[in-house]
Short mmCIF file of C-alpha atoms in Angstrom, two decimals:
data_model
loop_
_atom_site.label_atom_id
_atom_site.label_comp_id
_atom_site.label_asym_id
_atom_site.label_seq_id
_atom_site.Cartn_x
_atom_site.Cartn_y
_atom_site.Cartn_z
CA MET A 6 -56.75 -42.77 -18.71
CA PRO A 7 -56.52 -38.94 -19.17
CA GLY A 8 -57.59 -37.50 -22.42
CA LYS A 9 -55.58 -34.83 -24.66
CA GLY A 10 -56.95 -31.86 -22.84
CA ALA A 11 -55.94 -33.38 -19.42
CA SER A 12 -52.43 -34.11 -20.72
CA GLY A 13 -51.92 -30.47 -22.46
CA LEU A 14 -52.94 -28.81 -18.95
CA ALA A 15 -50.48 -31.11 -17.16
CA CYS A 16 -47.82 -29.95 -19.46
CA LEU A 17 -48.87 -26.36 -19.31
CA LEU A 18 -48.69 -26.62 -15.45
CA LEU A 19 -45.15 -28.50 -15.43
CA ALA A 20 -44.00 -25.66 -17.74
CA ALA A 21 -45.04 -22.88 -15.36
CA LEU A 22 -43.14 -24.74 -12.54
CA LEU A 23 -39.98 -26.03 -14.46
CA ALA A 24 -39.94 -24.49 -17.77
CA GLY A 25 -39.44 -28.18 -19.08
CA CYS A 26 -42.11 -28.23 -21.74
CA ARG A 27 -41.19 -26.98 -25.27
CA ALA A 28 -43.00 -24.01 -26.29
CA PRO A 29 -44.14 -23.43 -30.11
CA ALA A 30 -41.75 -21.89 -32.21
CA GLY A 31 -41.69 -18.23 -31.63
CA ALA A 32 -44.01 -18.41 -28.60
CA PRO A 33 -43.14 -15.72 -26.03
CA VAL A 34 -42.00 -16.99 -22.71
CA GLY A 35 -43.32 -15.49 -19.65
CA ASP A 36 -40.14 -14.76 -17.67
CA ALA A 37 -39.41 -11.11 -16.93
CA ARG A 38 -35.75 -11.48 -16.20
CA PRO A 39 -33.67 -10.15 -18.92
CA THR A 40 -31.16 -13.06 -19.79
CA PRO A 41 -32.58 -16.18 -18.16
CA ALA A 42 -32.21 -19.61 -20.03
CA VAL A 43 -35.30 -21.78 -20.45
CA THR A 44 -34.90 -25.44 -21.20
CA SER A 45 -35.97 -26.61 -24.62
CA GLY A 46 -34.83 -30.12 -24.51
CA TYR A 47 -32.60 -29.92 -27.46
CA GLY A 48 -28.86 -31.76 -27.09
CA ALA A 49 -27.54 -33.99 -24.76
CA GLU A 50 -26.40 -31.22 -22.34
CA PHE A 51 -28.30 -27.82 -22.04
CA LEU A 52 -26.26 -25.07 -23.64
CA ALA A 53 -22.95 -26.89 -24.12
CA VAL A 54 -20.10 -25.73 -25.98
CA GLY A 55 -20.83 -25.10 -29.75
CA GLU A 56 -24.74 -25.09 -29.12
CA CYS A 57 -26.74 -22.17 -29.82
CA SER A 58 -29.54 -19.90 -28.46
CA SER A 59 -32.19 -18.01 -29.64
CA PHE A 60 -32.89 -14.30 -29.00
CA GLY A 61 -35.99 -13.01 -27.23
CA THR A 62 -37.35 -9.95 -25.47
CA THR A 63 -37.40 -11.86 -21.89
CA SER A 64 -35.45 -15.11 -22.29
CA PHE A 65 -33.65 -17.32 -24.45
CA THR A 66 -34.15 -21.13 -25.31
CA GLU A 67 -31.65 -23.71 -26.84
CA VAL A 68 -32.26 -24.32 -30.51
CA PRO A 69 -30.20 -25.88 -33.25
CA CYS A 70 -27.58 -23.82 -34.82
CA THR A 71 -28.87 -24.61 -38.31
CA SER A 72 -32.49 -22.96 -37.05
CA GLU A 73 -33.53 -19.67 -38.31
CA ARG A 74 -34.18 -18.74 -34.82
CA ALA A 75 -30.45 -19.21 -33.90
CA ALA A 76 -28.75 -16.04 -32.87
CA ALA A 77 -25.76 -17.00 -30.65
CA ARG A 78 -23.55 -19.80 -30.01
CA VAL A 79 -21.84 -20.99 -26.79
CA VAL A 80 -18.16 -20.49 -26.80
CA ALA A 81 -17.34 -21.57 -23.01
CA ARG A 82 -19.65 -23.21 -20.47
CA TYR A 83 -19.05 -23.36 -16.83
CA ASP A 84 -20.94 -24.72 -13.54
CA GLY A 85 -21.42 -22.19 -10.68
CA THR A 86 -21.74 -18.50 -10.74
CA ALA A 87 -20.02 -15.89 -13.11
CA SER A 88 -18.89 -14.07 -10.11
CA ASP A 89 -17.24 -16.88 -8.67
CA GLY A 90 -16.14 -19.01 -11.83
CA PRO A 91 -13.64 -18.65 -14.42
CA SER A 92 -13.86 -15.54 -16.81
CA CYS A 93 -15.43 -15.77 -20.16
CA PRO A 94 -13.17 -15.60 -23.33
CA ALA A 95 -12.25 -12.02 -24.10
CA THR A 96 -14.53 -11.37 -27.01
CA THR A 97 -17.75 -13.01 -25.39
CA ASP A 98 -20.76 -10.71 -26.58
CA PHE A 99 -22.77 -11.60 -23.54
CA VAL A 100 -23.25 -14.19 -20.60
CA LEU A 101 -26.33 -16.29 -20.21
CA HIS A 102 -27.15 -17.31 -16.60
CA VAL A 103 -28.60 -20.83 -16.21
CA SER A 104 -30.74 -21.70 -13.08
CA ALA A 105 -30.18 -25.08 -11.61
CA GLN A 106 -33.23 -27.53 -12.33
CA ALA A 107 -33.88 -30.92 -11.03
CA ALA A 108 -33.87 -34.32 -13.16
CA ALA A 109 -37.63 -34.19 -13.39
CA GLY A 110 -37.60 -30.83 -15.38
CA ASP A 111 -35.21 -32.27 -17.97
CA GLU A 112 -37.49 -33.01 -20.79
CA ASP A 113 -35.58 -36.36 -21.87
CA GLY A 114 -35.11 -37.19 -18.04
CA ASP A 115 -31.55 -38.03 -18.48
CA GLY A 116 -30.48 -35.65 -15.50
CA ALA A 117 -30.55 -32.48 -13.79
CA ILE A 118 -29.14 -29.12 -15.15
CA PRO A 119 -26.72 -27.65 -12.60
CA GLN A 120 -26.50 -23.88 -11.93
CA GLY A 121 -23.91 -22.36 -14.36
CA TYR A 122 -23.32 -19.88 -17.17
CA ALA A 123 -22.80 -19.79 -20.65
CA CYS A 124 -20.39 -17.30 -22.65
CA MET A 125 -22.22 -16.39 -25.83
CA ARG A 126 -21.13 -15.05 -29.15
CA ASN A 127 -23.51 -13.53 -31.66
CA LEU A 128 -23.58 -15.50 -34.96
CA GLU A 129 -23.89 -12.37 -36.87
CA PRO A 130 -22.62 -8.77 -36.33
CA PRO A 131 -22.56 -6.55 -34.25
CA HIS A 132 -20.25 -8.19 -31.67
CA PRO A 133 -20.24 -5.73 -28.55
CA GLY A 134 -17.38 -8.03 -27.00
CA ASP A 135 -14.94 -7.31 -29.64
CA PRO A 136 -12.17 -4.80 -28.97
CA GLY A 137 -13.81 -1.22 -29.22
CA GLY A 138 -17.25 -2.76 -29.56
CA GLY A 139 -18.44 -0.98 -26.55
CA GLY A 140 -19.88 -3.94 -24.66
CA GLY A 141 -19.47 -7.41 -23.54
CA PRO A 142 -18.95 -8.86 -20.08
CA ARG A 143 -15.11 -8.12 -20.04
CA THR A 144 -13.04 -4.99 -20.92
CA ILE A 145 -10.07 -5.70 -22.84
CA PRO A 146 -7.04 -3.86 -24.71
CA GLY A 147 -8.80 -2.08 -27.57
CA ASP A 148 -11.76 -0.92 -25.77
CA CYS A 149 -12.74 2.61 -25.02
CA VAL A 150 -14.24 3.93 -21.82
CA TYR A 151 -15.70 7.23 -20.16
CA THR A 152 -15.66 8.57 -16.59
CA SER A 153 -18.88 7.80 -15.04
CA GLY A 154 -18.11 8.95 -11.36
CA GLU A 155 -15.30 9.24 -8.91
CA GLY A 156 -12.93 6.57 -9.79
CA GLN A 157 -15.21 4.71 -12.17
CA VAL A 158 -15.23 4.20 -15.77
CA ARG A 159 -17.63 2.62 -18.06
CA GLU A 160 -17.09 1.29 -21.54
CA THR A 161 -18.35 2.95 -24.77
CA PRO A 162 -17.98 2.29 -28.44
CA CYS A 163 -14.63 3.58 -29.67
CA ASP A 164 -16.31 4.71 -33.00
CA GLY A 165 -18.70 7.53 -31.02
CA SER A 166 -21.86 5.52 -31.86
CA GLY A 167 -22.84 4.93 -28.26
CA GLY A 168 -24.41 7.27 -25.79
CA HIS A 169 -21.17 8.71 -24.46
CA ARG A 170 -18.19 10.01 -26.35
CA PRO A 171 -15.01 7.62 -25.73
CA GLN A 172 -12.51 9.54 -23.52
CA TYR A 173 -9.74 6.71 -23.16
CA ARG A 174 -8.62 3.61 -25.15
CA ILE A 175 -7.14 0.73 -23.32
CA THR A 176 -3.73 -0.02 -25.37
CA LYS A 177 -2.52 -2.63 -23.07
CA ALA A 178 -3.05 -5.22 -20.29
CA ALA A 179 -0.05 -5.21 -17.71
CA PRO A 180 0.38 -7.59 -14.26
CA ALA A 181 0.95 -3.95 -12.71
CA ARG A 182 1.26 -0.23 -13.31
CA GLU A 183 4.92 -0.35 -13.84
CA GLY A 184 4.43 -2.25 -16.85
CA CYS A 185 2.07 0.50 -18.64
CA PRO A 186 3.60 2.88 -21.10
CA ALA A 187 4.77 6.18 -20.41
CA SER A 188 1.64 7.65 -22.30
CA THR A 189 -0.83 6.19 -20.04
CA ALA A 190 -3.20 8.51 -18.65
CA LEU A 191 -5.54 6.07 -16.97
CA TYR A 192 -5.45 2.88 -15.12
CA VAL A 193 -8.36 0.57 -15.57
CA GLN A 194 -8.93 -2.69 -13.33
CA LEU A 195 -9.32 -5.59 -15.68
CA GLY A 196 -8.94 -8.63 -13.67
CA GLY A 197 -7.22 -11.96 -14.71
CA SER A 198 -3.55 -12.54 -14.86
CA SER A 199 -2.79 -9.20 -16.40
CA PRO A 200 -5.29 -6.97 -14.17
CA VAL A 201 -4.22 -3.37 -14.97
CA GLY A 202 -5.42 -1.67 -18.25
CA CYS A 203 -3.40 0.91 -19.53
CA ALA A 204 -5.35 3.81 -21.16
CA ARG A 205 -4.25 6.72 -23.09
CA ARG A 206 -6.66 9.75 -23.98
CA VAL A 207 -8.33 9.75 -27.36
#
């Protein structure tokens, strides 16, 4: 029967392969990708709606929402990839991509974790996904943009606190350009059922 040292080594090896073993609170996770999810074993479903994640410099883990490490809450959760699936809610602050994981990597052994994505909302300000916040995965009415190249715009905070001064504010989302007001100076592609953003100069 293996001793404690052998079982600890087995856990470390399994964590390196599957990210299935729980690290000590506050321990860094050795994943260099900017927003990957690392399973923590908390909850019946990994990053289900209403559950929370920690913030980390290189990765995120699921934690109880009452934990002092909790930083953001899942507001929507979808299987597949964000590019092919439903859009996140309008005021989502960031999207957390979840890699598929076999049942053996699930700490409680109750099933596999499918590839998917979680739409996250910070528990406390700032909220870059809010109108005018200058970030978030979606551009929505109330956001400001600046021209970043031929036929391209990028979002920036409306209060001027970003690295670029806002040039236009999106006042309305419309099904087609004809639905924009006469004061529209720029049309911005938004996606969804009202894919045209009507923007005026600021």
